[in-house]
Tab-separated table of C-alpha atoms and ligand atoms in Angstrom:
chain	number	residue	atom	x	y	z
A	8	MET	CA	-1.147	42.248	117.391
A	9	SER	CA	-2.890	40.343	120.179
A	10	TYR	CA	-2.761	36.606	120.529
A	11	VAL	CA	-4.719	33.768	122.128
A	12	ASP	CA	-4.485	29.997	122.568
A	13	LEU	CA	-7.677	28.061	121.849
A	14	HIS	CA	-6.488	24.504	122.465
A	15	CYS	CA	-4.823	23.399	125.673
A	16	HIS	CA	-5.063	20.820	128.437
A	17	SER	CA	-4.902	20.930	132.225
A	18	THR	CA	-4.796	18.351	134.999
A	19	ALA	CA	-8.544	17.950	134.417
A	20	SER	CA	-7.333	15.664	131.593
A	21	ASP	CA	-3.774	14.905	130.508
A	22	GLY	CA	-2.036	18.237	131.005
A	23	THR	CA	0.334	18.746	133.903
A	24	LEU	CA	-0.751	22.221	135.061
A	25	ALA	CA	-3.866	22.899	137.118
A	26	PRO	CA	-6.588	24.831	135.236
A	27	ALA	CA	-5.843	28.077	137.111
A	28	ASP	CA	-2.113	27.671	136.390
A	29	VAL	CA	-2.792	27.352	132.661
A	30	VAL	CA	-4.638	30.679	132.822
A	31	ARG	CA	-1.774	32.279	134.790
A	32	LEU	CA	0.663	31.012	132.184
A	33	ALA	CA	-1.486	32.552	129.447
A	34	ASN	CA	-1.476	35.867	131.289
A	35	ASP	CA	2.279	35.721	131.924
A	36	ALA	CA	2.851	34.877	128.260
A	37	GLY	CA	0.958	38.013	127.262
A	38	LEU	CA	-1.988	36.190	125.699
A	39	VAL	CA	-5.249	38.115	125.794
A	40	GLY	CA	-7.495	35.067	125.705
A	41	LEU	CA	-7.700	31.317	125.865
A	42	SER	CA	-9.952	28.315	125.791
A	43	LEU	CA	-9.290	25.259	127.941
A	44	THR	CA	-10.130	22.122	125.941
A	45	ASP	CA	-9.607	19.074	128.117
A	46	HIS	CA	-10.388	15.614	126.707
A	47	ASP	CA	-13.953	14.506	127.308
A	48	THR	CA	-14.435	16.722	130.363
A	49	ILE	CA	-15.458	20.199	131.423
A	50	GLY	CA	-14.154	19.517	134.932
A	51	GLY	CA	-11.509	22.266	134.725
A	52	ILE	CA	-13.672	25.028	133.273
A	53	ALA	CA	-15.033	26.599	136.458
A	54	GLU	CA	-11.571	26.975	138.014
A	55	ALA	CA	-10.059	28.342	134.806
A	56	ALA	CA	-12.939	30.757	134.210
A	57	ALA	CA	-12.647	32.152	137.749
A	58	GLU	CA	-8.905	32.739	137.375
A	59	ALA	CA	-9.389	34.296	133.934
A	60	LYS	CA	-11.939	36.705	135.368
A	61	LYS	CA	-9.547	37.635	138.153
A	62	LEU	CA	-6.679	38.307	135.742
A	63	GLY	CA	-8.758	39.948	133.013
A	64	VAL	CA	-7.962	37.252	130.451
A	65	ARG	CA	-10.724	36.494	127.962
A	66	PHE	CA	-11.947	32.949	128.406
A	67	LEU	CA	-14.036	30.560	126.374
A	68	ALA	CA	-15.297	27.265	127.831
A	69	GLY	CA	-14.044	24.356	125.744
A	70	ILE	CA	-13.935	20.583	125.442
A	71	GLU	CA	-12.170	18.136	123.108
A	72	ILE	CA	-14.278	15.057	122.356
A	73	SER	CA	-12.812	11.913	120.773
A	74	ALA	CA	-15.110	10.599	118.049
A	75	GLU	CA	-15.262	7.260	116.253
A	76	TYR	CA	-12.953	7.141	113.266
A	77	PRO	CA	-11.172	4.330	111.419
A	78	ARG	CA	-7.559	3.575	112.226
A	79	PRO	CA	-4.902	4.750	111.873
A	80	GLY	CA	-6.523	8.190	112.051
A	81	THR	CA	-8.097	9.912	115.022
A	82	MET	CA	-10.929	12.419	115.012
A	83	HIS	CA	-11.233	14.960	117.794
A	84	LEU	CA	-13.967	17.585	117.920
A	85	LEU	CA	-13.604	20.811	119.833
A	86	GLY	CA	-16.652	22.410	121.407
A	87	TYR	CA	-16.329	26.127	122.148
A	88	GLY	CA	-18.690	28.145	124.284
A	89	VAL	CA	-20.605	25.132	125.534
A	90	ASP	CA	-22.960	25.613	128.465
A	91	THR	CA	-21.209	23.625	131.185
A	92	THR	CA	-24.517	23.120	133.025
A	93	ASN	CA	-26.141	21.411	130.019
A	94	PRO	CA	-27.486	18.073	131.380
A	95	ALA	CA	-26.960	16.101	128.161
A	96	LEU	CA	-23.359	17.256	127.939
A	97	GLY	CA	-22.879	16.242	131.572
A	98	ASP	CA	-24.295	12.780	130.823
A	99	LEU	CA	-22.027	12.426	127.800
A	100	THR	CA	-18.861	13.377	129.653
A	101	ARG	CA	-19.740	11.005	132.493
A	102	ARG	CA	-20.258	8.169	129.999
A	103	LEU	CA	-16.997	8.891	128.181
A	104	ILE	CA	-15.092	9.090	131.447
A	105	ALA	CA	-16.680	5.845	132.679
A	106	GLY	CA	-15.644	4.245	129.377
A	107	ARG	CA	-12.102	5.423	129.983
A	108	GLY	CA	-12.248	3.826	133.430
A	109	ASP	CA	-13.066	0.430	131.889
A	110	ARG	CA	-10.373	0.890	129.280
A	111	ASN	CA	-7.778	1.819	131.888
A	112	VAL	CA	-8.404	-1.492	133.652
A	113	ARG	CA	-7.977	-3.346	130.341
A	114	ILE	CA	-4.710	-1.528	129.572
A	115	ILE	CA	-3.346	-2.482	133.003
A	116	GLU	CA	-4.373	-6.124	132.435
A	117	ARG	CA	-2.636	-6.170	129.059
A	118	LEU	CA	0.515	-4.615	130.467
A	119	ASN	CA	0.584	-6.997	133.427
A	120	GLN	CA	0.209	-9.972	131.056
A	121	LEU	CA	3.230	-8.647	129.179
A	122	GLY	CA	5.226	-8.632	132.397
A	123	VAL	CA	5.001	-4.880	132.877
A	124	ALA	CA	4.241	-4.537	136.561
A	125	ILE	CA	2.399	-1.270	136.932
A	126	THR	CA	-0.834	-0.665	138.808
A	127	LEU	CA	-3.840	1.517	138.186
A	128	ALA	CA	-3.127	3.265	141.481
A	129	GLU	CA	0.268	4.384	140.139
A	130	VAL	CA	-1.397	5.854	137.064
A	131	GLU	CA	-4.171	7.494	139.058
A	132	ALA	CA	-1.622	9.096	141.347
A	133	LEU	CA	-0.321	11.116	138.361
A	134	ALA	CA	-3.726	12.202	137.123
A	135	GLY	CA	-5.901	14.980	138.446
A	136	GLY	CA	-8.974	14.248	136.327
A	137	THR	CA	-9.581	12.328	133.114
A	138	ILE	CA	-6.949	9.605	132.821
A	139	GLY	CA	-5.330	9.226	129.426
A	140	ARG	CA	-2.568	7.198	127.868
A	141	PRO	CA	0.018	9.919	128.521
A	142	HIS	CA	-0.363	9.114	132.222
A	143	PHE	CA	0.382	5.443	131.523
A	144	ALA	CA	3.353	6.504	129.403
A	145	GLU	CA	4.749	8.566	132.257
A	146	VAL	CA	4.519	5.629	134.690
A	147	LEU	CA	6.252	3.339	132.159
A	148	VAL	CA	9.092	5.857	131.889
A	149	ARG	CA	9.389	6.425	135.629
A	150	LYS	CA	9.507	2.695	136.345
A	151	GLY	CA	12.152	2.159	133.694
A	152	TYR	CA	10.149	-0.022	131.305
A	153	VAL	CA	10.787	2.377	128.423
A	154	SER	CA	13.291	5.146	127.813
A	155	SER	CA	10.802	7.822	126.739
A	156	ARG	CA	7.110	8.610	126.529
A	157	GLN	CA	7.275	8.166	122.771
A	158	ARG	CA	8.757	4.687	123.219
A	159	ALA	CA	5.875	3.897	125.582
A	160	PHE	CA	3.403	4.757	122.800
A	161	ASP	CA	5.376	3.002	120.070
A	162	GLU	CA	5.810	-0.215	122.014
A	163	TYR	CA	2.714	-0.431	124.183
A	164	LEU	CA	0.093	2.306	124.157
A	165	GLY	CA	-0.251	3.607	120.598
A	166	GLN	CA	-2.410	2.061	117.895
A	167	GLY	CA	-0.634	-1.176	117.008
A	168	GLY	CA	1.110	-1.188	120.394
A	169	LYS	CA	1.095	-4.387	122.477
A	170	ALA	CA	-1.274	-3.004	125.106
A	171	TYR	CA	-3.433	-0.798	122.877
A	172	GLU	CA	-7.099	-0.624	123.814
A	173	ASP	CA	-9.850	1.370	122.123
A	174	LYS	CA	-11.822	3.730	124.249
A	175	GLU	CA	-15.519	4.447	124.438
A	176	THR	CA	-16.346	6.975	121.735
A	177	ILE	CA	-19.327	8.575	120.107
A	178	THR	CA	-20.020	9.090	116.433
A	179	PRO	CA	-18.868	12.379	114.911
A	180	LYS	CA	-22.489	13.235	114.125
A	181	ARG	CA	-23.568	12.770	117.714
A	182	ALA	CA	-20.554	14.673	119.078
A	183	ILE	CA	-21.351	17.655	116.856
A	184	GLU	CA	-25.022	17.498	117.816
A	185	MET	CA	-24.166	17.389	121.520
A	186	ILE	CA	-21.811	20.371	121.271
A	187	LYS	CA	-24.417	22.396	119.408
A	188	ALA	CA	-27.269	21.336	121.688
A	189	ALA	CA	-25.150	22.652	124.564
A	190	GLY	CA	-24.978	26.023	122.777
A	191	GLY	CA	-21.426	25.602	121.499
A	192	VAL	CA	-19.712	25.770	118.138
A	193	ALA	CA	-18.186	22.543	116.817
A	194	VAL	CA	-14.705	22.557	115.314
A	195	LEU	CA	-12.635	19.727	113.844
A	196	ALA	CA	-9.383	19.608	115.812
A	197	HIS	CA	-6.030	19.058	114.046
A	198	PRO	CA	-7.431	17.758	110.721
A	199	ILE	CA	-3.964	16.355	109.922
A	200	GLN	CA	-4.615	13.622	112.493
A	201	LEU	CA	-7.399	12.178	110.339
A	202	ARG	CA	-4.446	10.926	108.319
A	203	ALA	CA	-6.365	11.348	105.085
A	204	ASP	CA	-4.249	10.025	102.203
A	205	ASN	CA	-4.959	13.004	99.997
A	206	ASP	CA	-6.849	16.292	99.839
A	207	SER	CA	-9.898	14.794	98.205
A	208	ARG	CA	-10.274	12.209	100.996
A	209	LEU	CA	-9.948	14.968	103.594
A	210	GLU	CA	-12.533	17.100	101.823
A	211	THR	CA	-14.975	14.172	101.719
A	212	GLU	CA	-14.586	13.658	105.463
A	213	LEU	CA	-14.996	17.366	106.114
A	214	LYS	CA	-18.044	17.609	103.905
A	215	ASN	CA	-19.695	14.893	106.036
A	216	LEU	CA	-18.966	16.838	109.185
A	217	VAL	CA	-20.279	20.059	107.659
A	218	ASP	CA	-23.505	18.232	106.827
A	219	PHE	CA	-23.748	17.312	110.520
A	220	GLY	CA	-23.357	20.977	111.470
A	221	LEU	CA	-19.597	21.500	111.854
A	222	ASP	CA	-18.832	25.215	112.288
A	223	GLY	CA	-15.083	25.370	111.864
A	224	ILE	CA	-11.696	23.736	111.458
A	225	GLU	CA	-8.546	24.104	113.486
A	226	VAL	CA	-6.194	25.663	110.964
A	227	LEU	CA	-3.293	26.511	113.265
A	228	HIS	CA	-2.005	23.592	115.357
A	229	SER	CA	1.396	22.384	116.488
A	230	ASP	CA	1.170	19.367	114.135
A	231	HIS	CA	0.432	21.469	111.036
A	232	ASN	CA	3.168	22.494	108.626
A	233	ASP	CA	2.955	25.540	106.369
A	234	ARG	CA	1.401	23.649	103.485
A	235	THR	CA	-1.314	22.195	105.705
A	236	ILE	CA	-2.049	25.601	107.218
A	237	GLU	CA	-2.396	27.302	103.821
A	238	TYR	CA	-4.554	24.472	102.521
A	239	LEU	CA	-6.869	24.418	105.549
A	240	ALA	CA	-7.177	28.212	105.608
A	241	ALA	CA	-8.233	28.183	101.946
A	242	LEU	CA	-10.732	25.399	102.640
A	243	ALA	CA	-12.210	27.285	105.599
A	244	ALA	CA	-12.601	30.413	103.473
A	245	ARG	CA	-14.128	28.477	100.582
A	246	TRP	CA	-16.658	26.667	102.768
A	247	ASN	CA	-17.380	29.615	105.059
A	248	LEU	CA	-16.082	27.754	108.128
A	249	LEU	CA	-14.512	29.366	111.175
A	250	SER	CA	-10.733	29.099	111.370
A	251	THR	CA	-9.420	28.318	114.844
A	252	GLY	CA	-6.023	27.596	116.297
A	253	GLY	CA	-4.186	26.463	119.347
A	254	SER	CA	-0.991	24.912	120.593
A	255	ASP	CA	-2.507	21.721	122.127
A	256	PHE	CA	-0.355	22.484	125.156
A	257	HIS	CA	-0.128	19.613	127.678
A	258	GLY	CA	2.568	20.994	129.993
A	259	GLY	CA	5.273	18.429	130.761
A	260	ASN	CA	3.300	15.650	129.060
A	261	LYS	CA	4.235	17.122	125.671
A	262	PRO	CA	7.306	19.193	126.393
A	263	HIS	CA	7.928	19.991	122.712
A	264	ILE	CA	4.735	22.079	122.563
A	265	ARG	CA	5.089	25.727	123.447
A	266	PHE	CA	2.053	27.389	124.987
A	267	GLY	CA	0.579	30.064	122.734
A	268	PHE	CA	2.336	28.721	119.651
A	269	ALA	CA	1.066	26.488	116.868
A	270	ALA	CA	4.556	25.317	115.889
A	271	THR	CA	6.156	28.597	114.738
A	272	ARG	CA	2.985	30.664	114.502
A	273	ARG	CA	0.871	32.549	117.005
A	274	ILE	CA	-2.907	32.529	117.101
A	275	PRO	CA	-4.543	35.890	116.319
A	276	VAL	CA	-7.246	37.137	118.678
A	277	GLU	CA	-9.527	37.525	115.639
A	278	PHE	CA	-9.992	33.747	115.684
A	279	MET	CA	-11.538	34.063	119.138
A	280	ASP	CA	-13.576	37.123	118.121
A	281	LYS	CA	-15.133	35.205	115.257
A	282	ILE	CA	-16.045	32.222	117.444
A	283	GLU	CA	-17.683	34.573	119.921
A	284	ALA	CA	-19.526	36.365	117.130
A	285	ARG	CA	-20.846	33.018	115.903
A	286	LEU	CA	-21.900	32.091	119.455
A	287	ALA	CA	-23.712	35.414	119.803
A	288	LEU	CA	-25.784	34.563	116.732
A	289	GLY	CA	-27.093	31.580	118.725
B	328	LIG	P1	-6.118	9.000	125.192
B	328	LIG	O1	-6.968	10.229	125.350
B	328	LIG	O2	-5.988	8.230	126.444
B	328	LIG	O3	-6.522	8.156	124.030
B	328	LIG	O4	-4.648	9.540	124.895
B	328	LIG	C1	-4.497	10.433	123.867
B	328	LIG	C2	-3.211	11.141	124.048
B	328	LIG	O5	-2.130	10.265	123.758
B	328	LIG	C3	-3.098	12.330	123.126
B	328	LIG	O6	-2.588	13.447	123.835
B	328	LIG	C4	-2.153	11.866	122.066
B	328	LIG	O7	-1.399	12.891	121.495
B	328	LIG	C5	-1.268	10.867	122.770
B	328	LIG	N1	-0.899	9.853	121.783
B	328	LIG	C6	-1.743	9.011	121.161
B	328	LIG	N2	-1.065	8.211	120.291
B	328	LIG	C7	0.236	8.571	120.395
B	328	LIG	C8	1.436	8.123	119.763
B	328	LIG	N3	1.436	7.129	118.859
B	328	LIG	N4	2.596	8.724	120.105
B	328	LIG	C9	2.613	9.719	121.038
B	328	LIG	N5	1.524	10.191	121.663
B	328	LIG	C10	0.349	9.624	121.348
B	329	LIG	MN1	-3.964	14.784	125.182
B	330	LIG	MN1	-6.570	15.970	120.023
B	331	LIG	MN1	-5.836	18.345	122.502
């Protein structure tokens, strides 16, 4: 059997390895293919693609876009095979990143008001691209304000935390349209994070996305238990959606996640084959 990882992050967003290093890790781990899916940016794709070519690892351009969704859930959409030169996609990523910039300033203001003396420069120094809350969490740990990254989210940065700030998002419909207009396939990342109360609620949400043009769902993910995986796989088969999978590797920012593994499972190369077949259909 051959395996891939179709969901991971580099320093272009909130991972700790450079894009080329993620590809080297994939190669060293014996994976035959991967997709780099940084948050709201394609800034790492060119470097990763070049390294993948050099090492003979199959590579698929990717992006993970945060879409509007009611609390306490989150909705992330993966775009696979997007044309990284697509002007509209470039505009979108610039707008999302600019929105993050404004939000980062607000988070710092909130923290400072709470007596937490960290600066934006300290956060920026840890980031190589898109800045995310994990970077703030790391600074809070390093400066001794909290004992762990998780505590940083629980107390300050997570939804309901004392310094929580929303970020600029786009509607799910628009995100799917943008991915498809850029020639990609749109996949709902980690459906468990929608935090739907029951299967019927989840299916209603999914049905909406399918109406907007959703192509697939991420069945294998580090947050999915066996029941969720079986359920999502059945749903994908029933609705003729692509099944995808990935670890959501972030390097040292999420040390519990093992590259190439969705919890205990590995991701079969057939998942990548089927995405590529769908892309080839245009
Ligand atoms: P951002 O893109 O800045 O909104 O940050 C999102 C990142 O923060 C993702 O990698 C999440 O997994 C992580 N994150 C968000 N909420 C929490 C939480 N409550 N506990 C731990 N990590 C979280
Ligand atoms: Mn992340
Ligand atoms: Mn995500
Ligand atoms: Mn992710």
